[in-house]
């Protein structure tokens, strides 16, 4: 019985020592991989939002990734925007609007179609203004 107790105690002690040795190594790796945390102020986030037009959380994440440097964060957002634009490129723009513009004197006429992804956008006032404005611009520059 003493032999069994000694073996059990030896087994319990060996993993505990191994865990103690492995734990500091894991902590060191974690510290090396983590970037130093920089306090991101609301003023910096607002400044980046005004400059880039990106969302608040996107700006905060970009500033955290770039260590609080606004110029690097703008570049980070630009690269992220390129990747998100690539994702959206495969979407189908099946909704939209057709608009016509006939210049005074009926010598120049334009028929333009602009597509978008959703009918909600197509029915919006800003979208209608955009399509009509595009038709007028095309008529103004016929060449």
PDB file of N, CA and C in Angstrom, residues 41-108:
ATOM      1  N   UNK A  41      -8.032  57.480 -27.997  1.00  0.00           N
ATOM      2  CA  UNK A  41      -8.970  58.487 -27.521  1.00  0.00           C
ATOM      3  C   UNK A  41     -10.098  58.677 -28.524  1.00  0.00           C
ATOM      4  N   UNK A  42     -11.205  59.166 -28.048  1.00  0.00           N
ATOM      5  CA  UNK A  42     -12.358  59.434 -28.913  1.00  0.00           C
ATOM      6  C   UNK A  42     -12.022  60.516 -29.941  1.00  0.00           C
ATOM      7  N   UNK A  43     -11.135  61.422 -29.549  1.00  0.00           N
ATOM      8  CA  UNK A  43     -10.731  62.499 -30.462  1.00  0.00           C
ATOM      9  C   UNK A  43      -9.999  61.933 -31.677  1.00  0.00           C
ATOM     10  N   UNK A  44      -9.099  60.950 -31.434  1.00  0.00           N
ATOM     11  CA  UNK A  44      -8.393  60.308 -32.546  1.00  0.00           C
ATOM     12  C   UNK A  44      -9.359  59.554 -33.458  1.00  0.00           C
ATOM     13  N   UNK A  45     -10.306  58.852 -32.849  1.00  0.00           N
ATOM     14  CA  UNK A  45     -11.291  58.097 -33.636  1.00  0.00           C
ATOM     15  C   UNK A  45     -12.108  59.052 -34.488  1.00  0.00           C
ATOM     16  N   UNK A  46     -12.530  60.168 -33.896  1.00  0.00           N
ATOM     17  CA  UNK A  46     -13.327  61.147 -34.642  1.00  0.00           C
ATOM     18  C   UNK A  46     -12.522  61.752 -35.784  1.00  0.00           C
ATOM     19  N   UNK A  47     -11.249  62.048 -35.517  1.00  0.00           N
ATOM     20  CA  UNK A  47     -10.382  62.615 -36.554  1.00  0.00           C
ATOM     21  C   UNK A  47     -10.244  61.650 -37.740  1.00  0.00           C
ATOM     22  N   UNK A  48     -10.047  60.368 -37.430  1.00  0.00           N
ATOM     23  CA  UNK A  48      -9.918  59.367 -38.489  1.00  0.00           C
ATOM     24  C   UNK A  48     -11.240  59.166 -39.224  1.00  0.00           C
ATOM     25  N   UNK A  49     -12.344  59.206 -38.483  1.00  0.00           N
ATOM     26  CA  UNK A  49     -13.665  59.069 -39.120  1.00  0.00           C
ATOM     27  C   UNK A  49     -13.925  60.212 -40.078  1.00  0.00           C
ATOM     28  N   UNK A  50     -13.599  61.431 -39.667  1.00  0.00           N
ATOM     29  CA  UNK A  50     -13.813  62.594 -40.529  1.00  0.00           C
ATOM     30  C   UNK A  50     -12.944  62.514 -41.787  1.00  0.00           C
ATOM     31  N   UNK A  51     -11.729  61.996 -41.634  1.00  0.00           N
ATOM     32  CA  UNK A  51     -10.816  61.912 -42.766  1.00  0.00           C
ATOM     33  C   UNK A  51     -11.183  60.783 -43.725  1.00  0.00           C
ATOM     34  N   UNK A  52     -11.661  59.655 -43.178  1.00  0.00           N
ATOM     35  CA  UNK A  52     -11.863  58.478 -44.018  1.00  0.00           C
ATOM     36  C   UNK A  52     -13.325  58.180 -44.337  1.00  0.00           C
ATOM     37  N   UNK A  53     -14.239  58.589 -43.476  1.00  0.00           N
ATOM     38  CA  UNK A  53     -15.645  58.275 -43.681  1.00  0.00           C
ATOM     39  C   UNK A  53     -15.999  56.867 -43.244  1.00  0.00           C
ATOM     40  N   UNK A  54     -15.079  56.156 -42.614  1.00  0.00           N
ATOM     41  CA  UNK A  54     -15.319  54.788 -42.161  1.00  0.00           C
ATOM     42  C   UNK A  54     -16.119  54.796 -40.863  1.00  0.00           C
ATOM     43  N   UNK A  55     -16.618  53.638 -40.473  1.00  0.00           N
ATOM     44  CA  UNK A  55     -17.392  53.507 -39.241  1.00  0.00           C
ATOM     45  C   UNK A  55     -16.536  53.678 -38.004  1.00  0.00           C
ATOM     46  N   UNK A  56     -17.188  53.949 -36.882  1.00  0.00           N
ATOM     47  CA  UNK A  56     -16.479  54.227 -35.643  1.00  0.00           C
ATOM     48  C   UNK A  56     -15.639  53.030 -35.190  1.00  0.00           C
ATOM     49  N   UNK A  57     -16.239  51.839 -35.196  1.00  0.00           N
ATOM     50  CA  UNK A  57     -15.513  50.661 -34.725  1.00  0.00           C
ATOM     51  C   UNK A  57     -14.376  50.290 -35.686  1.00  0.00           C
ATOM     52  N   UNK A  58     -14.585  50.497 -36.982  1.00  0.00           N
ATOM     53  CA  UNK A  58     -13.512  50.244 -37.950  1.00  0.00           C
ATOM     54  C   UNK A  58     -12.336  51.177 -37.683  1.00  0.00           C
ATOM     55  N   UNK A  59     -12.635  52.447 -37.404  1.00  0.00           N
ATOM     56  CA  UNK A  59     -11.581  53.423 -37.114  1.00  0.00           C
ATOM     57  C   UNK A  59     -10.845  53.063 -35.834  1.00  0.00           C
ATOM     58  N   UNK A  60     -11.594  52.656 -34.816  1.00  0.00           N
ATOM     59  CA  UNK A  60     -10.975  52.296 -33.542  1.00  0.00           C
ATOM     60  C   UNK A  60     -10.071  51.082 -33.709  1.00  0.00           C
ATOM     61  N   UNK A  61     -10.535  50.088 -34.468  1.00  0.00           N
ATOM     62  CA  UNK A  61      -9.733  48.887 -34.703  1.00  0.00           C
ATOM     63  C   UNK A  61      -8.472  49.233 -35.499  1.00  0.00           C
ATOM     64  N   UNK A  62      -8.613  50.087 -36.511  1.00  0.00           N
ATOM     65  CA  UNK A  62      -7.466  50.487 -37.318  1.00  0.00           C
ATOM     66  C   UNK A  62      -6.437  51.219 -36.464  1.00  0.00           C
ATOM     67  N   UNK A  63      -6.887  52.109 -35.598  1.00  0.00           N
ATOM     68  CA  UNK A  63      -5.967  52.836 -34.719  1.00  0.00           C
ATOM     69  C   UNK A  63      -5.275  51.884 -33.751  1.00  0.00           C
ATOM     70  N   UNK A  64      -6.010  50.903 -33.244  1.00  0.00           N
ATOM     71  CA  UNK A  64      -5.410  49.926 -32.333  1.00  0.00           C
ATOM     72  C   UNK A  64      -4.358  49.090 -33.062  1.00  0.00           C
ATOM     73  N   UNK A  65      -4.641  48.693 -34.280  1.00  0.00           N
ATOM     74  CA  UNK A  65      -3.697  47.897 -35.074  1.00  0.00           C
ATOM     75  C   UNK A  65      -2.435  48.693 -35.409  1.00  0.00           C
ATOM     76  N   UNK A  66      -2.592  50.000 -35.594  1.00  0.00           N
ATOM     77  CA  UNK A  66      -1.470  50.829 -36.035  1.00  0.00           C
ATOM     78  C   UNK A  66      -0.828  51.610 -34.891  1.00  0.00           C
ATOM     79  N   UNK A  67      -1.169  51.281 -33.674  1.00  0.00           N
ATOM     80  CA  UNK A  67      -0.530  51.914 -32.525  1.00  0.00           C
ATOM     81  C   UNK A  67      -0.884  53.374 -32.331  1.00  0.00           C
ATOM     82  N   UNK A  68      -2.054  53.796 -32.795  1.00  0.00           N
ATOM     83  CA  UNK A  68      -2.495  55.169 -32.602  1.00  0.00           C
ATOM     84  C   UNK A  68      -2.022  56.134 -33.672  1.00  0.00           C
ATOM     85  N   UNK A  69      -1.329  55.651 -34.696  1.00  0.00           N
ATOM     86  CA  UNK A  69      -0.842  56.510 -35.782  1.00  0.00           C
ATOM     87  C   UNK A  69      -1.953  56.690 -36.814  1.00  0.00           C
ATOM     88  N   UNK A  70      -2.421  57.923 -36.980  1.00  0.00           N
ATOM     89  CA  UNK A  70      -3.562  58.214 -37.856  1.00  0.00           C
ATOM     90  C   UNK A  70      -3.222  57.942 -39.317  1.00  0.00           C
ATOM     91  N   UNK A  71      -2.030  58.293 -39.757  1.00  0.00           N
ATOM     92  CA  UNK A  71      -1.646  58.090 -41.165  1.00  0.00           C
ATOM     93  C   UNK A  71      -1.612  56.603 -41.507  1.00  0.00           C
ATOM     94  N   UNK A  72      -1.023  55.803 -40.615  1.00  0.00           N
ATOM     95  CA  UNK A  72      -0.983  54.356 -40.852  1.00  0.00           C
ATOM     96  C   UNK A  72      -2.387  53.760 -40.783  1.00  0.00           C
ATOM     97  N   UNK A  73      -3.226  54.292 -39.900  1.00  0.00           N
ATOM     98  CA  UNK A  73      -4.594  53.795 -39.769  1.00  0.00           C
ATOM     99  C   UNK A  73      -5.400  54.089 -41.036  1.00  0.00           C
ATOM    100  N   UNK A  74      -5.165  55.256 -41.660  1.00  0.00           N
ATOM    101  CA  UNK A  74      -5.837  55.574 -42.924  1.00  0.00           C
ATOM    102  C   UNK A  74      -5.447  54.576 -44.007  1.00  0.00           C
ATOM    103  N   UNK A  75      -4.168  54.236 -44.067  1.00  0.00           N
ATOM    104  CA  UNK A  75      -3.687  53.251 -45.049  1.00  0.00           C
ATOM    105  C   UNK A  75      -4.300  51.878 -44.761  1.00  0.00           C
ATOM    106  N   UNK A  76      -4.382  51.523 -43.470  1.00  0.00           N
ATOM    107  CA  UNK A  76      -4.990  50.246 -43.067  1.00  0.00           C
ATOM    108  C   UNK A  76      -6.446  50.187 -43.524  1.00  0.00           C
ATOM    109  N   UNK A  77      -7.182  51.280 -43.307  1.00  0.00           N
ATOM    110  CA  UNK A  77      -8.585  51.326 -43.733  1.00  0.00           C
ATOM    111  C   UNK A  77      -8.698  51.272 -45.254  1.00  0.00           C
ATOM    112  N   UNK A  78      -7.770  51.909 -45.947  1.00  0.00           N
ATOM    113  CA  UNK A  78      -7.786  51.887 -47.410  1.00  0.00           C
ATOM    114  C   UNK A  78      -7.591  50.462 -47.916  1.00  0.00           C
ATOM    115  N   UNK A  79      -6.641  49.739 -47.329  1.00  0.00           N
ATOM    116  CA  UNK A  79      -6.400  48.348 -47.736  1.00  0.00           C
ATOM    117  C   UNK A  79      -7.597  47.475 -47.390  1.00  0.00           C
ATOM    118  N   UNK A  80      -8.196  47.720 -46.238  1.00  0.00           N
ATOM    119  CA  UNK A  80      -9.380  46.953 -45.845  1.00  0.00           C
ATOM    120  C   UNK A  80     -10.540  47.257 -46.799  1.00  0.00           C
ATOM    121  N   UNK A  81     -10.645  48.503 -47.238  1.00  0.00           N
ATOM    122  CA  UNK A  81     -11.690  48.886 -48.183  1.00  0.00           C
ATOM    123  C   UNK A  81     -11.515  48.206 -49.527  1.00  0.00           C
ATOM    124  N   UNK A  82     -10.280  48.026 -49.943  1.00  0.00           N
ATOM    125  CA  UNK A  82     -10.017  47.337 -51.211  1.00  0.00           C
ATOM    126  C   UNK A  82     -10.476  45.893 -51.112  1.00  0.00           C
ATOM    127  N   UNK A  83     -10.200  45.250 -49.982  1.00  0.00           N
ATOM    128  CA  UNK A  83     -10.621  43.859 -49.849  1.00  0.00           C
ATOM    129  C   UNK A  83     -12.139  43.754 -49.758  1.00  0.00           C
ATOM    130  N   UNK A  84     -12.785  44.712 -49.094  1.00  0.00           N
ATOM    131  CA  UNK A  84     -14.247  44.647 -49.021  1.00  0.00           C
ATOM    132  C   UNK A  84     -14.868  44.966 -50.373  1.00  0.00           C
ATOM    133  N   UNK A  85     -14.218  45.807 -51.166  1.00  0.00           N
ATOM    134  CA  UNK A  85     -14.721  46.090 -52.511  1.00  0.00           C
ATOM    135  C   UNK A  85     -14.605  44.859 -53.398  1.00  0.00           C
ATOM    136  N   UNK A  86     -13.543  44.079 -53.222  1.00  0.00           N
ATOM    137  CA  UNK A  86     -13.399  42.845 -53.993  1.00  0.00           C
ATOM    138  C   UNK A  86     -14.505  41.859 -53.648  1.00  0.00           C
ATOM    139  N   UNK A  87     -14.894  41.808 -52.380  1.00  0.00           N
ATOM    140  CA  UNK A  87     -15.981  40.915 -51.969  1.00  0.00           C
ATOM    141  C   UNK A  87     -17.295  41.341 -52.621  1.00  0.00           C
ATOM    142  N   UNK A  88     -17.519  42.642 -52.715  1.00  0.00           N
ATOM    143  CA  UNK A  88     -18.778  43.155 -53.261  1.00  0.00           C
ATOM    144  C   UNK A  88     -18.826  43.091 -54.781  1.00  0.00           C
ATOM    145  N   UNK A  89     -17.691  42.909 -55.428  1.00  0.00           N
ATOM    146  CA  UNK A  89     -17.641  42.919 -56.891  1.00  0.00           C
ATOM    147  C   UNK A  89     -18.450  41.780 -57.501  1.00  0.00           C
ATOM    148  N   UNK A  90     -18.599  40.679 -56.778  1.00  0.00           N
ATOM    149  CA  UNK A  90     -19.316  39.539 -57.327  1.00  0.00           C
ATOM    150  C   UNK A  90     -20.835  39.659 -57.164  1.00  0.00           C
ATOM    151  N   UNK A  91     -21.305  40.654 -56.464  1.00  0.00           N
ATOM    152  CA  UNK A  91     -22.745  40.830 -56.269  1.00  0.00           C
ATOM    153  C   UNK A  91     -23.425  41.279 -57.555  1.00  0.00           C
ATOM    154  N   UNK A  92     -24.687  40.922 -57.697  1.00  0.00           N
ATOM    155  CA  UNK A  92     -25.456  41.279 -58.888  1.00  0.00           C
ATOM    156  C   UNK A  92     -26.236  42.561 -58.620  1.00  0.00           C
ATOM    157  N   UNK A  93     -26.095  43.510 -59.518  1.00  0.00           N
ATOM    158  CA  UNK A  93     -26.846  44.769 -59.423  1.00  0.00           C
ATOM    159  C   UNK A  93     -28.005  44.676 -60.406  1.00  0.00           C
ATOM    160  N   UNK A  94     -29.118  44.113 -59.950  1.00  0.00           N
ATOM    161  CA  UNK A  94     -30.240  43.854 -60.847  1.00  0.00           C
ATOM    162  C   UNK A  94     -31.325  44.925 -60.774  1.00  0.00           C
ATOM    163  N   UNK A  95     -31.309  45.735 -59.754  1.00  0.00           N
ATOM    164  CA  UNK A  95     -32.305  46.801 -59.616  1.00  0.00           C
ATOM    165  C   UNK A  95     -31.707  48.089 -60.167  1.00  0.00           C
ATOM    166  N   UNK A  96     -32.526  49.095 -60.343  1.00  0.00           N
ATOM    167  CA  UNK A  96     -31.989  50.360 -60.806  1.00  0.00           C
ATOM    168  C   UNK A  96     -33.037  51.259 -61.407  1.00  0.00           C
ATOM    169  N   UNK A  97     -32.576  52.169 -62.258  1.00  0.00           N
ATOM    170  CA  UNK A  97     -33.460  53.171 -62.828  1.00  0.00           C
ATOM    171  C   UNK A  97     -32.952  53.578 -64.210  1.00  0.00           C
ATOM    172  N   UNK A  98     -33.899  53.880 -65.094  1.00  0.00           N
ATOM    173  CA  UNK A  98     -33.586  54.404 -66.415  1.00  0.00           C
ATOM    174  C   UNK A  98     -34.080  55.842 -66.450  1.00  0.00           C
ATOM    175  N   UNK A  99     -33.241  56.733 -66.950  1.00  0.00           N
ATOM    176  CA  UNK A  99     -33.625  58.137 -67.032  1.00  0.00           C
ATOM    177  C   UNK A  99     -33.250  58.678 -68.399  1.00  0.00           C
ATOM    178  N   UNK A 100     -34.017  59.645 -68.846  1.00  0.00           N
ATOM    179  CA  UNK A 100     -33.724  60.275 -70.135  1.00  0.00           C
ATOM    180  C   UNK A 100     -33.607  61.773 -69.939  1.00  0.00           C
ATOM    181  N   UNK A 101     -32.851  62.377 -70.834  1.00  0.00           N
ATOM    182  CA  UNK A 101     -32.719  63.832 -70.828  1.00  0.00           C
ATOM    183  C   UNK A 101     -32.667  64.278 -72.280  1.00  0.00           C
ATOM    184  N   UNK A 102     -33.521  65.180 -72.640  1.00  0.00           N
ATOM    185  CA  UNK A 102     -33.523  65.747 -73.986  1.00  0.00           C
ATOM    186  C   UNK A 102     -33.250  67.229 -73.842  1.00  0.00           C
ATOM    187  N   UNK A 103     -32.170  67.657 -74.468  1.00  0.00           N
ATOM    188  CA  UNK A 103     -31.745  69.047 -74.373  1.00  0.00           C
ATOM    189  C   UNK A 103     -32.709  69.947 -75.142  1.00  0.00           C
ATOM    190  N   UNK A 104     -32.772  71.204 -74.744  1.00  0.00           N
ATOM    191  CA  UNK A 104     -33.650  72.173 -75.422  1.00  0.00           C
ATOM    192  C   UNK A 104     -33.313  72.217 -76.915  1.00  0.00           C
ATOM    193  N   UNK A 105     -34.301  72.201 -77.738  1.00  0.00           N
ATOM    194  CA  UNK A 105     -34.098  72.185 -79.186  1.00  0.00           C
ATOM    195  C   UNK A 105     -34.147  70.772 -79.747  1.00  0.00           C
ATOM    196  N   UNK A 106     -34.201  69.780 -78.896  1.00  0.00           N
ATOM    197  CA  UNK A 106     -34.315  68.367 -79.281  1.00  0.00           C
ATOM    198  C   UNK A 106     -33.210  67.898 -80.218  1.00  0.00           C
ATOM    199  N   UNK A 107     -32.016  68.465 -80.086  1.00  0.00           N
ATOM    200  CA  UNK A 107     -30.901  68.028 -80.936  1.00  0.00           C
ATOM    201  C   UNK A 107     -30.051  66.970 -80.237  1.00  0.00           C
ATOM    202  N   UNK A 108     -30.051  66.985 -78.917  1.00  0.00           N
ATOM    203  CA  UNK A 108     -29.259  66.015 -78.148  1.00  0.00           C
ATOM    204  C   UNK A 108     -30.179  65.344 -77.142  1.00  0.00           C
TER     205      UNK A 108
END
